[in-house]
């Protein structure tokens, strides 16, 4: 077995284990996490709150987070998903009561995770404490995407990498513009 087959098998094995984990707590908490993360509602809400109560630092963190989130979503959902048309994990991995409307879009990468990590990482570079607080729901979003059977673990990992890259781009853009314009 070559390295790629081994990674593929491990990805499928871990995805199957996570999505079939019979935790009552996860079954109660994760649907709320999914709903909050849908259409980036959670991150927009955090951005509005930071901008409203955080002074100049809160406004800068909010803008940087939203820009990073937008870049991450554009790259993951608008570019990469169309390059790799990976199918979603099999519905058989998920308990029948957990199967809801599944996305029709390709599985790779996780756009929810890209947006969450992009927002959180960008906020953390500007305002560390709120960034650290955002890490908890970000980790829950990433876990939920595998637990719900919407993604393989590698889809989530790729989304996280895209989010991190977007946060670097969002943080560097003002500096690059100043260099070019001045």
mmCIF file with all atom_site columns, N, CA, C and O in Angstrom, residues 29-64:
data_model
loop_
_atom_site.group_PDB
_atom_site.id
_atom_site.type_symbol
_atom_site.label_atom_id
_atom_site.label_alt_id
_atom_site.label_comp_id
_atom_site.label_asym_id
_atom_site.label_entity_id
_atom_site.label_seq_id
_atom_site.pdbx_PDB_ins_code
_atom_site.Cartn_x
_atom_site.Cartn_y
_atom_site.Cartn_z
_atom_site.occupancy
_atom_site.B_iso_or_equiv
_atom_site.pdbx_formal_charge
_atom_site.auth_seq_id
_atom_site.auth_comp_id
_atom_site.auth_asym_id
_atom_site.auth_atom_id
_atom_site.pdbx_PDB_model_num
ATOM 1   N N  . UNK A 1 29 ? -25.495 19.422 21.207 1.00 0.00 ? 29 UNK A N  1
ATOM 2   C CA . UNK A 1 29 ? -24.730 20.644 20.990 1.00 0.00 ? 29 UNK A CA 1
ATOM 3   C C  . UNK A 1 29 ? -24.430 20.927 19.524 1.00 0.00 ? 29 UNK A C  1
ATOM 4   O O  . UNK A 1 29 ? -24.568 22.069 19.061 1.00 0.00 ? 29 UNK A O  1
ATOM 5   N N  . UNK A 1 30 ? -24.030 19.917 18.783 1.00 0.00 ? 30 UNK A N  1
ATOM 6   C CA . UNK A 1 30 ? -23.516 20.149 17.431 1.00 0.00 ? 30 UNK A CA 1
ATOM 7   C C  . UNK A 1 30 ? -24.534 20.692 16.428 1.00 0.00 ? 30 UNK A C  1
ATOM 8   O O  . UNK A 1 30 ? -24.162 21.508 15.583 1.00 0.00 ? 30 UNK A O  1
ATOM 9   N N  . UNK A 1 31 ? -25.808 20.317 16.487 1.00 0.00 ? 31 UNK A N  1
ATOM 10  C CA . UNK A 1 31 ? -26.757 20.967 15.568 1.00 0.00 ? 31 UNK A CA 1
ATOM 11  C C  . UNK A 1 31 ? -26.853 22.482 15.792 1.00 0.00 ? 31 UNK A C  1
ATOM 12  O O  . UNK A 1 31 ? -26.993 23.248 14.838 1.00 0.00 ? 31 UNK A O  1
ATOM 13  N N  . UNK A 1 32 ? -26.755 22.920 17.036 1.00 0.00 ? 32 UNK A N  1
ATOM 14  C CA . UNK A 1 32 ? -26.764 24.359 17.318 1.00 0.00 ? 32 UNK A CA 1
ATOM 15  C C  . UNK A 1 32 ? -25.508 25.024 16.763 1.00 0.00 ? 32 UNK A C  1
ATOM 16  O O  . UNK A 1 32 ? -25.561 26.141 16.246 1.00 0.00 ? 32 UNK A O  1
ATOM 17  N N  . UNK A 1 33 ? -24.390 24.341 16.857 1.00 0.00 ? 33 UNK A N  1
ATOM 18  C CA . UNK A 1 33 ? -23.130 24.859 16.299 1.00 0.00 ? 33 UNK A CA 1
ATOM 19  C C  . UNK A 1 33 ? -23.261 24.984 14.789 1.00 0.00 ? 33 UNK A C  1
ATOM 20  O O  . UNK A 1 33 ? -22.881 26.003 14.200 1.00 0.00 ? 33 UNK A O  1
ATOM 21  N N  . UNK A 1 34 ? -23.813 23.953 14.146 1.00 0.00 ? 34 UNK A N  1
ATOM 22  C CA . UNK A 1 34 ? -23.994 23.994 12.698 1.00 0.00 ? 34 UNK A CA 1
ATOM 23  C C  . UNK A 1 34 ? -24.893 25.153 12.295 1.00 0.00 ? 34 UNK A C  1
ATOM 24  O O  . UNK A 1 34 ? -24.597 25.895 11.358 1.00 0.00 ? 34 UNK A O  1
ATOM 25  N N  . UNK A 1 35 ? -25.988 25.341 12.997 1.00 0.00 ? 35 UNK A N  1
ATOM 26  C CA . UNK A 1 35 ? -26.922 26.419 12.682 1.00 0.00 ? 35 UNK A CA 1
ATOM 27  C C  . UNK A 1 35 ? -26.257 27.784 12.842 1.00 0.00 ? 35 UNK A C  1
ATOM 28  O O  . UNK A 1 35 ? -26.431 28.669 12.012 1.00 0.00 ? 35 UNK A O  1
ATOM 29  N N  . UNK A 1 36 ? -25.484 27.963 13.908 1.00 0.00 ? 36 UNK A N  1
ATOM 30  C CA . UNK A 1 36 ? -24.811 29.240 14.140 1.00 0.00 ? 36 UNK A CA 1
ATOM 31  C C  . UNK A 1 36 ? -23.755 29.522 13.065 1.00 0.00 ? 36 UNK A C  1
ATOM 32  O O  . UNK A 1 36 ? -23.562 30.666 12.664 1.00 0.00 ? 36 UNK A O  1
ATOM 33  N N  . UNK A 1 37 ? -23.096 28.475 12.591 1.00 0.00 ? 37 UNK A N  1
ATOM 34  C CA . UNK A 1 37 ? -22.037 28.654 11.593 1.00 0.00 ? 37 UNK A CA 1
ATOM 35  C C  . UNK A 1 37 ? -22.581 28.784 10.170 1.00 0.00 ? 37 UNK A C  1
ATOM 36  O O  . UNK A 1 37 ? -21.878 29.278 9.285  1.00 0.00 ? 37 UNK A O  1
ATOM 37  N N  . UNK A 1 38 ? -23.822 28.363 9.944  1.00 0.00 ? 38 UNK A N  1
ATOM 38  C CA . UNK A 1 38 ? -24.410 28.423 8.604  1.00 0.00 ? 38 UNK A CA 1
ATOM 39  C C  . UNK A 1 38 ? -24.454 29.864 8.116  1.00 0.00 ? 38 UNK A C  1
ATOM 40  O O  . UNK A 1 38 ? -24.898 30.752 8.833  1.00 0.00 ? 38 UNK A O  1
ATOM 41  N N  . UNK A 1 39 ? -24.002 30.086 6.905  1.00 0.00 ? 39 UNK A N  1
ATOM 42  C CA . UNK A 1 39 ? -23.943 31.422 6.295  1.00 0.00 ? 39 UNK A CA 1
ATOM 43  C C  . UNK A 1 39 ? -23.125 32.392 7.142  1.00 0.00 ? 39 UNK A C  1
ATOM 44  O O  . UNK A 1 39 ? -23.385 33.590 7.133  1.00 0.00 ? 39 UNK A O  1
ATOM 45  N N  . UNK A 1 40 ? -22.169 31.871 7.899  1.00 0.00 ? 40 UNK A N  1
ATOM 46  C CA . UNK A 1 40 ? -21.227 32.639 8.731  1.00 0.00 ? 40 UNK A CA 1
ATOM 47  C C  . UNK A 1 40 ? -21.923 33.564 9.737  1.00 0.00 ? 40 UNK A C  1
ATOM 48  O O  . UNK A 1 40 ? -21.339 34.558 10.173 1.00 0.00 ? 40 UNK A O  1
ATOM 49  N N  . UNK A 1 41 ? -23.142 33.220 10.149 1.00 0.00 ? 41 UNK A N  1
ATOM 50  C CA . UNK A 1 41 ? -23.884 34.055 11.100 1.00 0.00 ? 41 UNK A CA 1
ATOM 51  C C  . UNK A 1 41 ? -23.112 34.280 12.394 1.00 0.00 ? 41 UNK A C  1
ATOM 52  O O  . UNK A 1 41 ? -23.077 35.397 12.917 1.00 0.00 ? 41 UNK A O  1
ATOM 53  N N  . UNK A 1 42 ? -22.494 33.236 12.913 1.00 0.00 ? 42 UNK A N  1
ATOM 54  C CA . UNK A 1 42 ? -21.762 33.339 14.170 1.00 0.00 ? 42 UNK A CA 1
ATOM 55  C C  . UNK A 1 42 ? -20.641 34.367 14.067 1.00 0.00 ? 42 UNK A C  1
ATOM 56  O O  . UNK A 1 42 ? -20.478 35.228 14.932 1.00 0.00 ? 42 UNK A O  1
ATOM 57  N N  . UNK A 1 43 ? -19.884 34.298 12.987 1.00 0.00 ? 43 UNK A N  1
ATOM 58  C CA . UNK A 1 43 ? -18.716 35.180 12.840 1.00 0.00 ? 43 UNK A CA 1
ATOM 59  C C  . UNK A 1 43 ? -19.139 36.625 12.579 1.00 0.00 ? 43 UNK A C  1
ATOM 60  O O  . UNK A 1 43 ? -18.493 37.549 13.065 1.00 0.00 ? 43 UNK A O  1
ATOM 61  N N  . UNK A 1 44 ? -20.214 36.808 11.830 1.00 0.00 ? 44 UNK A N  1
ATOM 62  C CA . UNK A 1 44 ? -20.727 38.167 11.636 1.00 0.00 ? 44 UNK A CA 1
ATOM 63  C C  . UNK A 1 44 ? -21.193 38.745 12.973 1.00 0.00 ? 44 UNK A C  1
ATOM 64  O O  . UNK A 1 44 ? -20.968 39.923 13.268 1.00 0.00 ? 44 UNK A O  1
ATOM 65  N N  . UNK A 1 45 ? -21.854 37.936 13.771 1.00 0.00 ? 45 UNK A N  1
ATOM 66  C CA . UNK A 1 45 ? -22.306 38.396 15.083 1.00 0.00 ? 45 UNK A CA 1
ATOM 67  C C  . UNK A 1 45 ? -21.143 38.781 15.986 1.00 0.00 ? 45 UNK A C  1
ATOM 68  O O  . UNK A 1 45 ? -21.183 39.820 16.668 1.00 0.00 ? 45 UNK A O  1
ATOM 69  N N  . UNK A 1 46 ? -20.104 37.978 15.991 1.00 0.00 ? 46 UNK A N  1
ATOM 70  C CA . UNK A 1 46 ? -18.918 38.289 16.791 1.00 0.00 ? 46 UNK A CA 1
ATOM 71  C C  . UNK A 1 46 ? -18.264 39.571 16.277 1.00 0.00 ? 46 UNK A C  1
ATOM 72  O O  . UNK A 1 46 ? -17.843 40.429 17.067 1.00 0.00 ? 46 UNK A O  1
ATOM 73  N N  . UNK A 1 47 ? -18.198 39.735 14.967 1.00 0.00 ? 47 UNK A N  1
ATOM 74  C CA . UNK A 1 47 ? -17.593 40.942 14.386 1.00 0.00 ? 47 UNK A CA 1
ATOM 75  C C  . UNK A 1 47 ? -18.372 42.190 14.793 1.00 0.00 ? 47 UNK A C  1
ATOM 76  O O  . UNK A 1 47 ? -17.771 43.210 15.176 1.00 0.00 ? 47 UNK A O  1
ATOM 77  N N  . UNK A 1 48 ? -19.691 42.131 14.733 1.00 0.00 ? 48 UNK A N  1
ATOM 78  C CA . UNK A 1 48 ? -20.516 43.275 15.130 1.00 0.00 ? 48 UNK A CA 1
ATOM 79  C C  . UNK A 1 48 ? -20.293 43.591 16.610 1.00 0.00 ? 48 UNK A C  1
ATOM 80  O O  . UNK A 1 48 ? -20.136 44.764 16.996 1.00 0.00 ? 48 UNK A O  1
ATOM 81  N N  . UNK A 1 49 ? -20.263 42.566 17.443 1.00 0.00 ? 49 UNK A N  1
ATOM 82  C CA . UNK A 1 49 ? -20.049 42.769 18.876 1.00 0.00 ? 49 UNK A CA 1
ATOM 83  C C  . UNK A 1 49 ? -18.682 43.401 19.143 1.00 0.00 ? 49 UNK A C  1
ATOM 84  O O  . UNK A 1 49 ? -18.578 44.369 19.914 1.00 0.00 ? 49 UNK A O  1
ATOM 85  N N  . UNK A 1 50 ? -17.632 42.879 18.510 1.00 0.00 ? 50 UNK A N  1
ATOM 86  C CA . UNK A 1 50 ? -16.297 43.445 18.710 1.00 0.00 ? 50 UNK A CA 1
ATOM 87  C C  . UNK A 1 50 ? -16.243 44.898 18.246 1.00 0.00 ? 50 UNK A C  1
ATOM 88  O O  . UNK A 1 50 ? -15.649 45.746 18.916 1.00 0.00 ? 50 UNK A O  1
ATOM 89  N N  . UNK A 1 51 ? -16.829 45.170 17.096 1.00 0.00 ? 51 UNK A N  1
ATOM 90  C CA . UNK A 1 51 ? -16.814 46.541 16.569 1.00 0.00 ? 51 UNK A CA 1
ATOM 91  C C  . UNK A 1 51 ? -17.589 47.492 17.471 1.00 0.00 ? 51 UNK A C  1
ATOM 92  O O  . UNK A 1 51 ? -17.203 48.652 17.640 1.00 0.00 ? 51 UNK A O  1
ATOM 93  N N  . UNK A 1 52 ? -18.669 47.010 18.071 1.00 0.00 ? 52 UNK A N  1
ATOM 94  C CA . UNK A 1 52 ? -19.518 47.859 18.898 1.00 0.00 ? 52 UNK A CA 1
ATOM 95  C C  . UNK A 1 52 ? -18.906 48.159 20.264 1.00 0.00 ? 52 UNK A C  1
ATOM 96  O O  . UNK A 1 52 ? -19.037 49.278 20.767 1.00 0.00 ? 52 UNK A O  1
ATOM 97  N N  . UNK A 1 53 ? -18.233 47.204 20.855 1.00 0.00 ? 53 UNK A N  1
ATOM 98  C CA . UNK A 1 53 ? -17.753 47.391 22.233 1.00 0.00 ? 53 UNK A CA 1
ATOM 99  C C  . UNK A 1 53 ? -16.237 47.413 22.378 1.00 0.00 ? 53 UNK A C  1
ATOM 100 O O  . UNK A 1 53 ? -15.735 47.692 23.459 1.00 0.00 ? 53 UNK A O  1
ATOM 101 N N  . UNK A 1 54 ? -15.511 47.149 21.314 1.00 0.00 ? 54 UNK A N  1
ATOM 102 C CA . UNK A 1 54 ? -14.065 46.989 21.434 1.00 0.00 ? 54 UNK A CA 1
ATOM 103 C C  . UNK A 1 54 ? -13.220 48.178 21.071 1.00 0.00 ? 54 UNK A C  1
ATOM 104 O O  . UNK A 1 54 ? -11.991 48.053 20.991 1.00 0.00 ? 54 UNK A O  1
ATOM 105 N N  . UNK A 1 55 ? -13.833 49.326 20.816 1.00 0.00 ? 55 UNK A N  1
ATOM 106 C CA . UNK A 1 55 ? -13.036 50.490 20.448 1.00 0.00 ? 55 UNK A CA 1
ATOM 107 C C  . UNK A 1 55 ? -12.318 50.275 19.121 1.00 0.00 ? 55 UNK A C  1
ATOM 108 O O  . UNK A 1 55 ? -12.733 49.459 18.293 1.00 0.00 ? 55 UNK A O  1
ATOM 109 N N  . UNK A 1 56 ? -11.212 50.998 18.931 1.00 0.00 ? 56 UNK A N  1
ATOM 110 C CA . UNK A 1 56 ? -10.468 50.894 17.666 1.00 0.00 ? 56 UNK A CA 1
ATOM 111 C C  . UNK A 1 56 ? -9.950  49.488 17.445 1.00 0.00 ? 56 UNK A C  1
ATOM 112 O O  . UNK A 1 56 ? -9.936  48.996 16.323 1.00 0.00 ? 56 UNK A O  1
ATOM 113 N N  . UNK A 1 57 ? -9.515  48.829 18.526 1.00 0.00 ? 57 UNK A N  1
ATOM 114 C CA . UNK A 1 57 ? -8.980  47.471 18.391 1.00 0.00 ? 57 UNK A CA 1
ATOM 115 C C  . UNK A 1 57 ? -10.073 46.483 17.985 1.00 0.00 ? 57 UNK A C  1
ATOM 116 O O  . UNK A 1 57 ? -9.849  45.587 17.173 1.00 0.00 ? 57 UNK A O  1
ATOM 117 N N  . UNK A 1 58 ? -11.244 46.642 18.549 1.00 0.00 ? 58 UNK A N  1
ATOM 118 C CA . UNK A 1 58 ? -12.367 45.782 18.192 1.00 0.00 ? 58 UNK A CA 1
ATOM 119 C C  . UNK A 1 58 ? -12.784 45.976 16.744 1.00 0.00 ? 58 UNK A C  1
ATOM 120 O O  . UNK A 1 58 ? -13.099 45.013 16.042 1.00 0.00 ? 58 UNK A O  1
ATOM 121 N N  . UNK A 1 59 ? -12.787 47.229 16.297 1.00 0.00 ? 59 UNK A N  1
ATOM 122 C CA . UNK A 1 59 ? -13.145 47.488 14.898 1.00 0.00 ? 59 UNK A CA 1
ATOM 123 C C  . UNK A 1 59 ? -12.107 46.907 13.946 1.00 0.00 ? 59 UNK A C  1
ATOM 124 O O  . UNK A 1 59 ? -12.456 46.302 12.932 1.00 0.00 ? 59 UNK A O  1
ATOM 125 N N  . UNK A 1 60 ? -10.831 47.076 14.290 1.00 0.00 ? 60 UNK A N  1
ATOM 126 C CA . UNK A 1 60 ? -9.772  46.508 13.447 1.00 0.00 ? 60 UNK A CA 1
ATOM 127 C C  . UNK A 1 60 ? -9.849  44.981 13.423 1.00 0.00 ? 60 UNK A C  1
ATOM 128 O O  . UNK A 1 60 ? -9.728  44.356 12.366 1.00 0.00 ? 60 UNK A O  1
ATOM 129 N N  . UNK A 1 61 ? -10.075 44.378 14.580 1.00 0.00 ? 61 UNK A N  1
ATOM 130 C CA . UNK A 1 61 ? -10.202 42.912 14.647 1.00 0.00 ? 61 UNK A CA 1
ATOM 131 C C  . UNK A 1 61 ? -11.400 42.446 13.832 1.00 0.00 ? 61 UNK A C  1
ATOM 132 O O  . UNK A 1 61 ? -11.313 41.450 13.100 1.00 0.00 ? 61 UNK A O  1
ATOM 133 N N  . UNK A 1 62 ? -12.518 43.162 13.932 1.00 0.00 ? 62 UNK A N  1
ATOM 134 C CA . UNK A 1 62 ? -13.723 42.785 13.190 1.00 0.00 ? 62 UNK A CA 1
ATOM 135 C C  . UNK A 1 62 ? -13.491 42.867 11.691 1.00 0.00 ? 62 UNK A C  1
ATOM 136 O O  . UNK A 1 62 ? -13.825 41.926 10.947 1.00 0.00 ? 62 UNK A O  1
ATOM 137 N N  . UNK A 1 63 ? -12.922 43.956 11.230 1.00 0.00 ? 63 UNK A N  1
ATOM 138 C CA . UNK A 1 63 ? -12.680 44.115 9.790  1.00 0.00 ? 63 UNK A CA 1
ATOM 139 C C  . UNK A 1 63 ? -11.690 43.081 9.292  1.00 0.00 ? 63 UNK A C  1
ATOM 140 O O  . UNK A 1 63 ? -11.907 42.442 8.256  1.00 0.00 ? 63 UNK A O  1
ATOM 141 N N  . UNK A 1 64 ? -10.601 42.890 10.030 1.00 0.00 ? 64 UNK A N  1
ATOM 142 C CA . UNK A 1 64 ? -9.595  41.903 9.614  1.00 0.00 ? 64 UNK A CA 1
ATOM 143 C C  . UNK A 1 64 ? -10.198 40.501 9.583  1.00 0.00 ? 64 UNK A C  1
ATOM 144 O O  . UNK A 1 64 ? -9.957  39.727 8.651  1.00 0.00 ? 64 UNK A O  1
#
